[in-house]
Short mmCIF file of C-alpha atoms and ligand atoms in Angstrom, two decimals:
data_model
loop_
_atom_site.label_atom_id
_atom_site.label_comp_id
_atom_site.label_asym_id
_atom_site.label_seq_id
_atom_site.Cartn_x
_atom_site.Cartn_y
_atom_site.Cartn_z
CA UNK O 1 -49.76 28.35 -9.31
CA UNK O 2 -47.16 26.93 -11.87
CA UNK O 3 -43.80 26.02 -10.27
CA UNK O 4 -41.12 28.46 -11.45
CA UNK O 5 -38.44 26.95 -14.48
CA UNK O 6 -35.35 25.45 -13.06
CA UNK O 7 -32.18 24.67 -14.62
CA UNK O 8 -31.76 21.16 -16.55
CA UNK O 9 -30.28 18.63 -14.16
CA UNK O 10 -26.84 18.70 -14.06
CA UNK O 11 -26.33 21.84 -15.68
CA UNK O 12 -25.38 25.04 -13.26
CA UNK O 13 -25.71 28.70 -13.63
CA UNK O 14 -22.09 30.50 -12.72
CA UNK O 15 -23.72 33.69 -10.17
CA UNK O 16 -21.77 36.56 -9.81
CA UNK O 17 -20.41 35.80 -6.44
CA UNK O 18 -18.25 32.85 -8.50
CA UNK O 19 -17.52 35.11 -12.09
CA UNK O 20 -14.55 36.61 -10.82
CA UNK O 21 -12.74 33.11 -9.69
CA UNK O 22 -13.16 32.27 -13.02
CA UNK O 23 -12.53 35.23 -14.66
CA UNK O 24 -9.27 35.13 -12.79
CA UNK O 25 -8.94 31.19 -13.43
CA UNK O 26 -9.63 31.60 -17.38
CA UNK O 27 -7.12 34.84 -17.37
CA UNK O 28 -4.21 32.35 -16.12
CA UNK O 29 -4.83 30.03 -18.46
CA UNK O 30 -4.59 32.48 -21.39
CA UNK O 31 -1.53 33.49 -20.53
CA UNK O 32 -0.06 29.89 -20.05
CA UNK O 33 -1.32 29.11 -23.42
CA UNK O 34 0.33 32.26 -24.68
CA UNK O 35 3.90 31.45 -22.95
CA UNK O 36 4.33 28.14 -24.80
CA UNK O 37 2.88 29.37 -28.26
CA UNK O 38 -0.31 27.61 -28.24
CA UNK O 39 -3.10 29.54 -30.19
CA UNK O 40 -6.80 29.40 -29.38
CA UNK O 41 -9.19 27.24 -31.73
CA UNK O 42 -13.49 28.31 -31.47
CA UNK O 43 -15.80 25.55 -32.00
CA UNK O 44 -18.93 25.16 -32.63
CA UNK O 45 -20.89 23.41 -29.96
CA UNK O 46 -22.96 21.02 -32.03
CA UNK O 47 -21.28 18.76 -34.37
CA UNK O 48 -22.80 15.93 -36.15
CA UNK O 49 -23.23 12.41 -34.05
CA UNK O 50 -21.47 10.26 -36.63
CA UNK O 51 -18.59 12.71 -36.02
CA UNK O 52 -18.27 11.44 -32.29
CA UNK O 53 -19.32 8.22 -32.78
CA UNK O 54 -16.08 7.73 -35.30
CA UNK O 55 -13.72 8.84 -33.00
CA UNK O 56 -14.78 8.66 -29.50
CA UNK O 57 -16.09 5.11 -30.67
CA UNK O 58 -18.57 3.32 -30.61
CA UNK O 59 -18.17 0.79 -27.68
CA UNK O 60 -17.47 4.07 -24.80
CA UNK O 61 -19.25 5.42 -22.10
CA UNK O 62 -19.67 8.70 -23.82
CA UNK O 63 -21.24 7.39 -27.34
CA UNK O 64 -23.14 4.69 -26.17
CA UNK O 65 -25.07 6.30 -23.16
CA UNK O 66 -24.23 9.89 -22.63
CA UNK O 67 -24.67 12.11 -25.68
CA UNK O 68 -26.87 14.53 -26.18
CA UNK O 69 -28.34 13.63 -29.30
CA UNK O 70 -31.24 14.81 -31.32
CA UNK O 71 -32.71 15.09 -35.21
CA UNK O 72 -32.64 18.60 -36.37
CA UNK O 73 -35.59 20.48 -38.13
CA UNK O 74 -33.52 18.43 -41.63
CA UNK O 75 -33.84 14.95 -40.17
CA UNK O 76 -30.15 15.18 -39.49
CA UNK O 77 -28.71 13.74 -36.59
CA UNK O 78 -26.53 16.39 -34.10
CA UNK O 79 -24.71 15.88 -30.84
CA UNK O 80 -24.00 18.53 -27.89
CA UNK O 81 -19.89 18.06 -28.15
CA UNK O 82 -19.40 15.61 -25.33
CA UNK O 83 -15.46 16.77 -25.86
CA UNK O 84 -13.53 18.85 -27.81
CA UNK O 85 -10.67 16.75 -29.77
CA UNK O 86 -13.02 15.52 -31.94
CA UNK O 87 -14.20 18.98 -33.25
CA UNK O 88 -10.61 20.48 -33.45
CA UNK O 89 -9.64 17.71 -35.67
CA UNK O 90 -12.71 18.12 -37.55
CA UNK O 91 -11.73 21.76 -38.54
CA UNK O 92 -8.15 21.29 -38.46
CA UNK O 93 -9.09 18.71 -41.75
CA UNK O 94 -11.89 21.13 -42.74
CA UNK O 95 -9.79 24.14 -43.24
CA UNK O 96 -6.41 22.67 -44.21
CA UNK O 97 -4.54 23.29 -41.54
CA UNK O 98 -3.03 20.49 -40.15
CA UNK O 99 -1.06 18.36 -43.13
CA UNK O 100 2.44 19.24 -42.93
CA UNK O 101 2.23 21.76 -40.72
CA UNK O 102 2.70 21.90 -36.97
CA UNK O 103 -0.25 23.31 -34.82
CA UNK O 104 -0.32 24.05 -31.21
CA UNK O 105 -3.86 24.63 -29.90
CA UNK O 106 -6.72 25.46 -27.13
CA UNK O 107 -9.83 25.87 -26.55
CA UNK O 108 -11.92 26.56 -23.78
CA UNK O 109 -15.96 26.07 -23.26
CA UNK O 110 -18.92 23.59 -22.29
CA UNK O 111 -19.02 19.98 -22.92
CA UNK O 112 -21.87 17.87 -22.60
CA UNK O 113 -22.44 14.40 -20.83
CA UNK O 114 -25.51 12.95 -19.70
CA UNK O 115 -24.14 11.15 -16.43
CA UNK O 116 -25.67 10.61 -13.63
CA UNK O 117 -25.18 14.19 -11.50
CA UNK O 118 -22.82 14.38 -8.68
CA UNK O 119 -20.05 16.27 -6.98
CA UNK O 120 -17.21 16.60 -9.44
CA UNK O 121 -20.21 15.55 -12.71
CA UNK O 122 -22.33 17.33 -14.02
CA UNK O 123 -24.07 17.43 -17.43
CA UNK O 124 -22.79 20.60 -18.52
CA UNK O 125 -19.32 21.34 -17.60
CA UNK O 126 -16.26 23.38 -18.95
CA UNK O 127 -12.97 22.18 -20.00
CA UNK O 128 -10.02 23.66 -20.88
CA UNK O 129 -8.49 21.38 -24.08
CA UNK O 130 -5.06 21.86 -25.53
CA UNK O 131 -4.18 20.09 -28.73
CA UNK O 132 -0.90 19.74 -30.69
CA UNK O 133 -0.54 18.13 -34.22
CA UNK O 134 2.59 17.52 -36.53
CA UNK O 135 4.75 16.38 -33.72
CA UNK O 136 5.40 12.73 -32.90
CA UNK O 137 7.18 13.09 -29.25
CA UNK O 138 8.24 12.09 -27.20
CA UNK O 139 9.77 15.49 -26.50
CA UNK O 140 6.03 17.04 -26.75
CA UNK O 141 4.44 14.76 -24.58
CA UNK O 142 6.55 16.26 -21.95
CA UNK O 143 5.84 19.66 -23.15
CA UNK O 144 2.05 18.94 -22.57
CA UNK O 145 3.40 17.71 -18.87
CA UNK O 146 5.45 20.35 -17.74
CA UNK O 147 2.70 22.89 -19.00
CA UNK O 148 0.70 21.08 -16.28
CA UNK O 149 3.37 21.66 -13.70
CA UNK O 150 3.29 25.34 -14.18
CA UNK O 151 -0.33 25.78 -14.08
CA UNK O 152 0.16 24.43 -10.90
CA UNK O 153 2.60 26.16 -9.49
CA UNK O 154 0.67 29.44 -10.62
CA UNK O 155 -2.34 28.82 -9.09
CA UNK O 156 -0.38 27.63 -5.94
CA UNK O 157 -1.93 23.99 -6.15
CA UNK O 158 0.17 21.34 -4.50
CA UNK O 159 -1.75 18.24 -4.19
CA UNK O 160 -1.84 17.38 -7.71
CA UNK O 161 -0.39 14.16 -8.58
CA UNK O 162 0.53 12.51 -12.17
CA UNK O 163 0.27 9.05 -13.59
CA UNK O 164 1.33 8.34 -16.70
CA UNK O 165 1.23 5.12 -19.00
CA UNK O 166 1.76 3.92 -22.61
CA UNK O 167 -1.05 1.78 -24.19
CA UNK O 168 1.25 1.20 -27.15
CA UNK O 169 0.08 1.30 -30.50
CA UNK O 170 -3.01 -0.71 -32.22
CA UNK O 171 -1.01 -4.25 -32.46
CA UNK O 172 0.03 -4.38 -29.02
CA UNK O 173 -3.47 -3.05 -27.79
CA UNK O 174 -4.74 -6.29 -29.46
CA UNK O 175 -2.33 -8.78 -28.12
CA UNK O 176 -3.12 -7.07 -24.90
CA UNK O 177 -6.80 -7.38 -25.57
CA UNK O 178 -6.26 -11.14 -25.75
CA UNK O 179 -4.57 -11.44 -22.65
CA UNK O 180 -7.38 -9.01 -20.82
CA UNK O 181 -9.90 -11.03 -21.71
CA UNK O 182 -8.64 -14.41 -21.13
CA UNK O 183 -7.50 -12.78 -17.55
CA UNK O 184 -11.17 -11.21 -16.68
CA UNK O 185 -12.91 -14.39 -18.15
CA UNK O 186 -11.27 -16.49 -15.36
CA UNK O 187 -12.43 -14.11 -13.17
CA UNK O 188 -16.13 -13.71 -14.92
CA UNK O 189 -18.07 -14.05 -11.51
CA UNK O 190 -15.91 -11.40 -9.81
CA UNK O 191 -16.99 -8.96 -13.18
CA UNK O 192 -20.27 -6.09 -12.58
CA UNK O 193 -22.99 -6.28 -15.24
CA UNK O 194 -20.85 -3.08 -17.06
CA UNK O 195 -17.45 -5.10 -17.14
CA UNK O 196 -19.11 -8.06 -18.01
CA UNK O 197 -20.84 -6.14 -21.13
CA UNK O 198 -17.12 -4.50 -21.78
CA UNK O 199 -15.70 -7.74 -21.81
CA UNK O 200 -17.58 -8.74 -25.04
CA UNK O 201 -17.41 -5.33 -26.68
CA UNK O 202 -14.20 -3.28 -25.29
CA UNK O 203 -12.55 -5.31 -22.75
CA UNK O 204 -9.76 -2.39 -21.96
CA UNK O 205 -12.70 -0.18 -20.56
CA UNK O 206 -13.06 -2.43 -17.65
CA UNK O 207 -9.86 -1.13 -16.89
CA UNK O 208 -11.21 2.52 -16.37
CA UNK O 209 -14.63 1.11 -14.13
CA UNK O 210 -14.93 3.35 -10.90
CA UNK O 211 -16.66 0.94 -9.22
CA UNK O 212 -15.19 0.50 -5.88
CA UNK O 213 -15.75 -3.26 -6.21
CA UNK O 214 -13.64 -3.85 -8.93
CA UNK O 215 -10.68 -2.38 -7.69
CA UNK O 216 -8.89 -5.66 -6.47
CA UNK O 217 -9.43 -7.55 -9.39
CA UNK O 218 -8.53 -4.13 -11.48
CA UNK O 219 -5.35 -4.57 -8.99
CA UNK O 220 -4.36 -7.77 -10.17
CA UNK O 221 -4.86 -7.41 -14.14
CA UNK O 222 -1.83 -7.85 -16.36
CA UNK O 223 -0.10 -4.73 -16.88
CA UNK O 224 0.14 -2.90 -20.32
CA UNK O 225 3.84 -2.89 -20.15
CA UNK O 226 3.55 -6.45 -20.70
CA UNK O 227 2.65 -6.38 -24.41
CA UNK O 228 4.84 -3.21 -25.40
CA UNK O 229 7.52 -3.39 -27.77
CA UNK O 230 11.09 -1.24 -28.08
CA UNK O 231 9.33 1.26 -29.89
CA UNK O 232 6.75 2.13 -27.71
CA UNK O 233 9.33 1.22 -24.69
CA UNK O 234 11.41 3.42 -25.73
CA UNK O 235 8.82 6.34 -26.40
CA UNK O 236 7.74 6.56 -22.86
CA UNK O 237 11.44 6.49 -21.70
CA UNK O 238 12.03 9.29 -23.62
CA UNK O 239 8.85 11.31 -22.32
CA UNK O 240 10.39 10.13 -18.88
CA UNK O 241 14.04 11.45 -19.24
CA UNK O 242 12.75 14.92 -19.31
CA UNK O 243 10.24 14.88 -16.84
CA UNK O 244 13.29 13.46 -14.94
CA UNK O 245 15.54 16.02 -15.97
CA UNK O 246 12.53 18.62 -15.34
CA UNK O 247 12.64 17.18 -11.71
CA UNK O 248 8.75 16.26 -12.46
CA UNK O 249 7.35 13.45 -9.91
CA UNK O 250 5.05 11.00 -11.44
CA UNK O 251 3.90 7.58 -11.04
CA UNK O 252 3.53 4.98 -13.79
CA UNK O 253 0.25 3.42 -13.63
CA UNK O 254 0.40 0.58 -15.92
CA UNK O 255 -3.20 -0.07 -15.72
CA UNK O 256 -4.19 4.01 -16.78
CA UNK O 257 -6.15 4.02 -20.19
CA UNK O 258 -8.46 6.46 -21.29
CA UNK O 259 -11.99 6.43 -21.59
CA UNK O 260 -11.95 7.33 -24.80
CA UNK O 261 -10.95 4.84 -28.38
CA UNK O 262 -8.46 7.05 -30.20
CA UNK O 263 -5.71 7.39 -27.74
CA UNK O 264 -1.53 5.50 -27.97
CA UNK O 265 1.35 5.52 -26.40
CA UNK O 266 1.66 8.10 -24.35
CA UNK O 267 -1.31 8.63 -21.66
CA UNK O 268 -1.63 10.81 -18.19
CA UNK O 269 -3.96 11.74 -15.81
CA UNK O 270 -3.46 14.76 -12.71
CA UNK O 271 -5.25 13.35 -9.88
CA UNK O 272 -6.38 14.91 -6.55
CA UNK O 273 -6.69 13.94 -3.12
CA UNK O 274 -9.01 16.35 -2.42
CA UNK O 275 -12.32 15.67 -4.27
CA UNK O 276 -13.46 12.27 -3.09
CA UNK O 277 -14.09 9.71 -6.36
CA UNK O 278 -14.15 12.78 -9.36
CA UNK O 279 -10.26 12.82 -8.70
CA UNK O 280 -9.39 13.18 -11.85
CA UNK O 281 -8.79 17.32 -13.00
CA UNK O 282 -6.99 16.75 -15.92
CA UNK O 283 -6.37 13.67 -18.32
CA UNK O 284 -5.08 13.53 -21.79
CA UNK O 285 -2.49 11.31 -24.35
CA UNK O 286 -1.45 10.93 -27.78
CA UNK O 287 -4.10 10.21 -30.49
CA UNK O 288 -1.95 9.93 -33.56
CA UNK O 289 -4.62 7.57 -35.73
CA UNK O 290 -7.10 10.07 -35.05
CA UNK O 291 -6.59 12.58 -38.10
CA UNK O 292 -6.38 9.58 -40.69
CA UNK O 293 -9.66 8.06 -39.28
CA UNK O 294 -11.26 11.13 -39.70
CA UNK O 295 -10.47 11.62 -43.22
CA UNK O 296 -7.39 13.75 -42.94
CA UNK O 297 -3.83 12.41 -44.08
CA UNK O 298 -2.05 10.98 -41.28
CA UNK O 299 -0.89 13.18 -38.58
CA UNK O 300 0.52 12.98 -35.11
CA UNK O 301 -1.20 14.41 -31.70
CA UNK O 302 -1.23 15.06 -28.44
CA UNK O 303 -3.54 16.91 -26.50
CA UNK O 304 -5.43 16.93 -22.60
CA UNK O 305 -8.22 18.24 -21.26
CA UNK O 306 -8.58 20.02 -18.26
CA UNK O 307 -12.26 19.75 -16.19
CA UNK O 308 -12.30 23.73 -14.68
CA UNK O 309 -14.99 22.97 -12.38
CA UNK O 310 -13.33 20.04 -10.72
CA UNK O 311 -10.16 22.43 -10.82
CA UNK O 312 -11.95 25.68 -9.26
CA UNK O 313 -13.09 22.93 -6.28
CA UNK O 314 -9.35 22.45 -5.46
CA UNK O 315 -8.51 25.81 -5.78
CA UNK O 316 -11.77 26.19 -3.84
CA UNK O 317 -10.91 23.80 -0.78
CA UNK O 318 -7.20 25.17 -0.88
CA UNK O 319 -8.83 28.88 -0.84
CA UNK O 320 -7.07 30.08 -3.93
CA UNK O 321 -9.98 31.56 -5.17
CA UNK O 322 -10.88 35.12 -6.40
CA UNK O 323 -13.85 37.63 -5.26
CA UNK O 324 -15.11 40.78 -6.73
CA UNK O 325 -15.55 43.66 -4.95
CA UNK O 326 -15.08 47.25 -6.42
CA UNK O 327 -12.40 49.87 -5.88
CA UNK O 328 -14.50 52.77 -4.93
CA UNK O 329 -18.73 54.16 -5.32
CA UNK O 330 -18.94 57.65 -6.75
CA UNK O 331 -21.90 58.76 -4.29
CA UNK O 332 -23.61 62.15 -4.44
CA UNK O 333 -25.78 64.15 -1.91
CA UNK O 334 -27.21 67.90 -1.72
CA UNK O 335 -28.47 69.49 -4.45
CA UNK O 336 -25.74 67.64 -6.72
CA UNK O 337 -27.48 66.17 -9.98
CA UNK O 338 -27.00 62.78 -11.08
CA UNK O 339 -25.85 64.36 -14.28
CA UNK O 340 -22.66 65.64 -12.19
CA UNK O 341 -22.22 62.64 -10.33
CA UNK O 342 -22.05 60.90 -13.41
CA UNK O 343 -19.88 63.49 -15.27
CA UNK O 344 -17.10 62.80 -12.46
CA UNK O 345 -17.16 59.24 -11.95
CA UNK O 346 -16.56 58.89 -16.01
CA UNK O 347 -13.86 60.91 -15.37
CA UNK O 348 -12.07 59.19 -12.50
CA UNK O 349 -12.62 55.90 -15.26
CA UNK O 350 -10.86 57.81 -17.94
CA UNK O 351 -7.89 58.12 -15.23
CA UNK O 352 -8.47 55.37 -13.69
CA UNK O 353 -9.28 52.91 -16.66
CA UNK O 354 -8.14 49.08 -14.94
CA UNK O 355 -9.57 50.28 -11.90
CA UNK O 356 -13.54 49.40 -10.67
CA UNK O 357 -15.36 52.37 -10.17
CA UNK O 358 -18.94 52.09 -9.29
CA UNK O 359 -21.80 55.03 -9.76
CA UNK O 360 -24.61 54.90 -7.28
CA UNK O 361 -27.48 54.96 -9.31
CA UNK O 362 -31.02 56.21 -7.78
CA UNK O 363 -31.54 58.73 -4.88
CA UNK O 364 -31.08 57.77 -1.45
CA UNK O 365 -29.79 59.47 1.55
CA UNK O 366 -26.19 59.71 2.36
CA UNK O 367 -26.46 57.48 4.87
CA UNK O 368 -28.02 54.47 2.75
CA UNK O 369 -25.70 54.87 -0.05
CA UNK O 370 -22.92 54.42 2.44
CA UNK O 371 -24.12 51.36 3.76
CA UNK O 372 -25.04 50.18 -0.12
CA UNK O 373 -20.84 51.44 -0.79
CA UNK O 374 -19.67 49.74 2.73
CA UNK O 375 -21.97 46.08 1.07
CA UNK O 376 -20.42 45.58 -2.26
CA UNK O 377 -16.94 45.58 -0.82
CA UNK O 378 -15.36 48.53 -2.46
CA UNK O 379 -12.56 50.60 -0.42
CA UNK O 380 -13.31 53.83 -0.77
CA UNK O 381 -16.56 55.98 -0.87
CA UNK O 382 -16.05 58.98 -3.22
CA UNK O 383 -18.64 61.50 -1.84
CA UNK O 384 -19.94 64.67 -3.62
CA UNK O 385 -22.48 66.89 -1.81
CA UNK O 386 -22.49 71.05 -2.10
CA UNK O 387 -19.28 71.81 -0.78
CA UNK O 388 -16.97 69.33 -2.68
CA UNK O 389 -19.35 71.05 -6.06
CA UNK O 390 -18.48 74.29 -4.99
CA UNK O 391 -14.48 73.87 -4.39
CA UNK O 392 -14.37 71.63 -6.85
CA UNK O 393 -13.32 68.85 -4.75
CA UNK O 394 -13.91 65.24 -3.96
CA UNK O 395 -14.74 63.55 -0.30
CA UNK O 396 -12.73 60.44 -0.05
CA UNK O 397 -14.18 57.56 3.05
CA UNK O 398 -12.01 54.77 3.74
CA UNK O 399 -14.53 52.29 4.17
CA UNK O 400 -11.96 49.02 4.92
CA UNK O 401 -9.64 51.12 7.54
CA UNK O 402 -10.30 53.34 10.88
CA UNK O 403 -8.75 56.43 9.24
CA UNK O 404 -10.44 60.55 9.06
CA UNK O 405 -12.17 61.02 5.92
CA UNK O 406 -10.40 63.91 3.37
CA UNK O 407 -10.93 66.08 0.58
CA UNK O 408 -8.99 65.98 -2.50
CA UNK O 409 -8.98 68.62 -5.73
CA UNK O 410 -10.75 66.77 -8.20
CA UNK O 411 -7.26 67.43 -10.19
CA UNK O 412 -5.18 65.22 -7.90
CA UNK O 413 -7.96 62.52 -7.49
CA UNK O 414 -6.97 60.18 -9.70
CA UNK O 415 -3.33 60.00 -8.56
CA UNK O 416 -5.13 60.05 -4.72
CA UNK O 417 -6.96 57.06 -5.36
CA UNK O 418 -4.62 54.84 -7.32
CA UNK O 419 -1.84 54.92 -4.26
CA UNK O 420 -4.59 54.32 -2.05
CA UNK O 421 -5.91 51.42 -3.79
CA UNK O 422 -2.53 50.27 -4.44
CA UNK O 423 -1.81 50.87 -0.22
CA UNK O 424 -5.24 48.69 0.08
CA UNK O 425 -4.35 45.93 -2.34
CA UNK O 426 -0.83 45.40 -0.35
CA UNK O 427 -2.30 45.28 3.00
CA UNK O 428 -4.66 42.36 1.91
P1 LIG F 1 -13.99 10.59 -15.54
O1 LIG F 1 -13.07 9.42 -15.47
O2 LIG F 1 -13.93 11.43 -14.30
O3 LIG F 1 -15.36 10.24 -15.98
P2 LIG F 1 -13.32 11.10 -18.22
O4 LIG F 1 -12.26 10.11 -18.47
O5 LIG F 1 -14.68 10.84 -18.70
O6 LIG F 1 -13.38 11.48 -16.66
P3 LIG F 1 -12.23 13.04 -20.04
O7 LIG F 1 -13.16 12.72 -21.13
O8 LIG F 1 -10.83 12.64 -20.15
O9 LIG F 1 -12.84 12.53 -18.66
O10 LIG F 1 -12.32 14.61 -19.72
C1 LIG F 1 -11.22 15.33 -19.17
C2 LIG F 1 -11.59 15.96 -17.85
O11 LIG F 1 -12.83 16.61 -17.91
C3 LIG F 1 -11.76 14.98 -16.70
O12 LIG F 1 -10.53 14.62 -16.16
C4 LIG F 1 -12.58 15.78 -15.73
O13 LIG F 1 -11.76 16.68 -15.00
C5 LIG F 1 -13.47 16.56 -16.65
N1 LIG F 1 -14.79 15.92 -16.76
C6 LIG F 1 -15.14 14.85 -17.51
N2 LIG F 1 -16.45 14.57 -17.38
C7 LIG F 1 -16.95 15.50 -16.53
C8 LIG F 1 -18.25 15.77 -16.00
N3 LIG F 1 -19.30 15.03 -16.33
N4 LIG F 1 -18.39 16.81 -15.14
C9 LIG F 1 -17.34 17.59 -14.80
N5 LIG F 1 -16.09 17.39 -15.27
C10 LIG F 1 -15.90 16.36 -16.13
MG1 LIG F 2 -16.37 9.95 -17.82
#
């Protein structure tokens, strides 16, 4: 017998049982986008490689080992988006919209990464990306921050912590290069076989290693702060004066870069206690070179991603999370038809329309469809045998409380029901 098709590696289905935490997580973050006046952006979720490979760049994690790359059916060669920035600035030069003109943006969907699986990484996971262009900060770099803060406080996390960090523009990323490598070369035999490759190609990455090992010697690097000058000083005090003045907490980690080429000045990550090494849940920073490299006329940004599984495990292990259940089954016994029963629950949904009504499909006896009503988690069972048909009534069952069933004109149903539910939803 063949062996039935599993999943990819790495790559998860979302069941039911998990839709409605997020459903409920994705519904927040609309509405957070919407307070600060950020529109969404849709992407397409192939691009061509040579589009990552300029901007991500070449010497990174993400282009040199973990792209999902193929030749299509034209010879041409495409990429699963491994992130989303690169895309957004693709269209934003595609379509016009980003010269002279200030753009505040999101997105939401998959992203692709062939790591090794674990908890926290996967291959296919979703991220929520936010994206502004046309302003040069520091004043939106704090904007991106407190946006964090709130999404937070709404979801009623409190273990998230933030680092933040300049890397300073292109010159002083060079002079700090210089001193990087003349620090790690003194320390060559302390380097893993990935730092020691980094050190010939991208020396800053061995900054961002996870390897336990290299922590110490991580530790004792030069700091960034060494090689910035009063611009970019003065940048990241203004990005701190109102985080200060926001009463944000934060710690400067003067060894934080980003995994990716195109970031500057300004860089953050949200960290977590709570998920073992995959601490990060949201990093992001300003990428102000990015537009120009790609062909577009030079244009400051700032934008941060947001990993939604590694935030649903917080949410998860604080149990902030969401679960469906419905509000009430429409059941039907007797000589009742199915064409009734349906006929009245379509009804209670006109009156009813946010609420979850649920129609007990196929014939059973009273009893079963109870037990099938009392299962899926709904409140109330709405029952309709001879009688109720006859008086034109409705049986309502509390199915969550100790409480006498009773019988309702189907007229006042609706209003019935929705104090009811409303009663329920309280008690919880
Ligand atoms: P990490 O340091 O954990 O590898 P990264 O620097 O590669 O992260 P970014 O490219 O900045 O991550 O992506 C932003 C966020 O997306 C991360 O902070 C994380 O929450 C999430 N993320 C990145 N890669 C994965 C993955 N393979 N699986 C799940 N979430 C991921
Ligand atoms: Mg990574």
């Amino acid at each position: 017998m063949s062996k039935n098709i599993q999943t990819v590696r790495g790559m998860h289905d979302i069941l039911p049982a998990e839709t409605a935490a997020w459903q409920r997580l994705e519904q927040i973050l609309r509405g957070l986008m919407h307070a600060y006046g950020y529109q969404e952006i849709r992407l397409p979720l192939l691009e061509k490689t040579e589009l990552f490979s300029r901007s991500i760049g070449e010497v990174t994690d993400i282009v040199e080992k973990e792209m999902y790359t193929f030749e299509d059916r034209n010879g041409d060669s495409l990429s699963l988006r491994p992130e989303g920035t690169a895309g957004c600035v693709r269209a934003g030069i595609q379509h016009g919209i980003l010269h002279n003109q200030i753009q505040r943006l999101w997105y939401m969907g998959t992203m692709y990464r062939h790591e090794r699986p674990q908890k926290g990484r996967y291959r296919e996971f979703r991220q929520l990306g936010v994206e502004v262009f046309g302003l040069p900060g520091p004043d939106v770099d704090a904007e991106m921050i407190l946006l964090g803060v709130r999404l937070w406080r709404q979801l009623g996390l409190s273990d998230l912590r933030l680092e933040l960090n300049s890397i300073g523009s292109a010159e002083e990323r060079l002079r700090y290069r210089d001193g990087l490598v003349k620090y790690f070369t003194a320390h060559r035999k302390l380097l893993d076989q990935d730092s020691l490759e980094r050190l010939e190609r991208n020396p800053l990455r061995i900054l961002d290693s996870k390897n336990p090992a290299m922590q110490q010697i991580i530790a004792d690097a030069p700091p960034f702060s060494d090689c910035l000058g009063s611009e970019s000083l003065s940048h990241l005090d203004g990005v701190r004066a109102i985080l200060d003045q926001a009463g944000v907490e934060y710690t400067i980690n003067p060894k934080l870069v980003r995994g990716l080429d195109y970031y500057n000045l300004t860089v953050f990550e949200w960290k977590t206690t709570a998920l073992g090494a995959q601490d990060t849940v949201c990093a992001g920073g300003r990428f102000d070179g990015l537009v120009e490299q790609l062909g577009g006329s030079a244009t400051p940004a700032i934008g941060f991603a947001i990993g939604l599984e590694r935030l649903l495990s917080v949410m998860q292990l604080q149990d902030k999370q969401e679960t469906y259940a419905p509000d009430a089954c429409l059941l039907i016994t007797g000589q009742v038809s199915a064409a009734i029963g349906m006929q009245l629950t379509e009804m209670i949904r006109d009156a009813l329309p946010h609420r979850s009504i649920v129609y007990h499909c196929g014939s059973a006896s009273l009893k079963s469809q109870l037990k099938r009503a009392d299962r899926s988690g709904a409140g109330f069972a709405l029952i309709v045998g001879d009688e109720e048909q006859q008086a034109a009534t409705i049986t309502v069952k509390f199915l969550r409380e100790d409480r006498a069933q009773n019988t309702i004109s189907r007229a006042e149903l609706a209003n019935f029901l929705e104090n009811e539910i409303n009663r329920a939803n309280g008690r919880k």
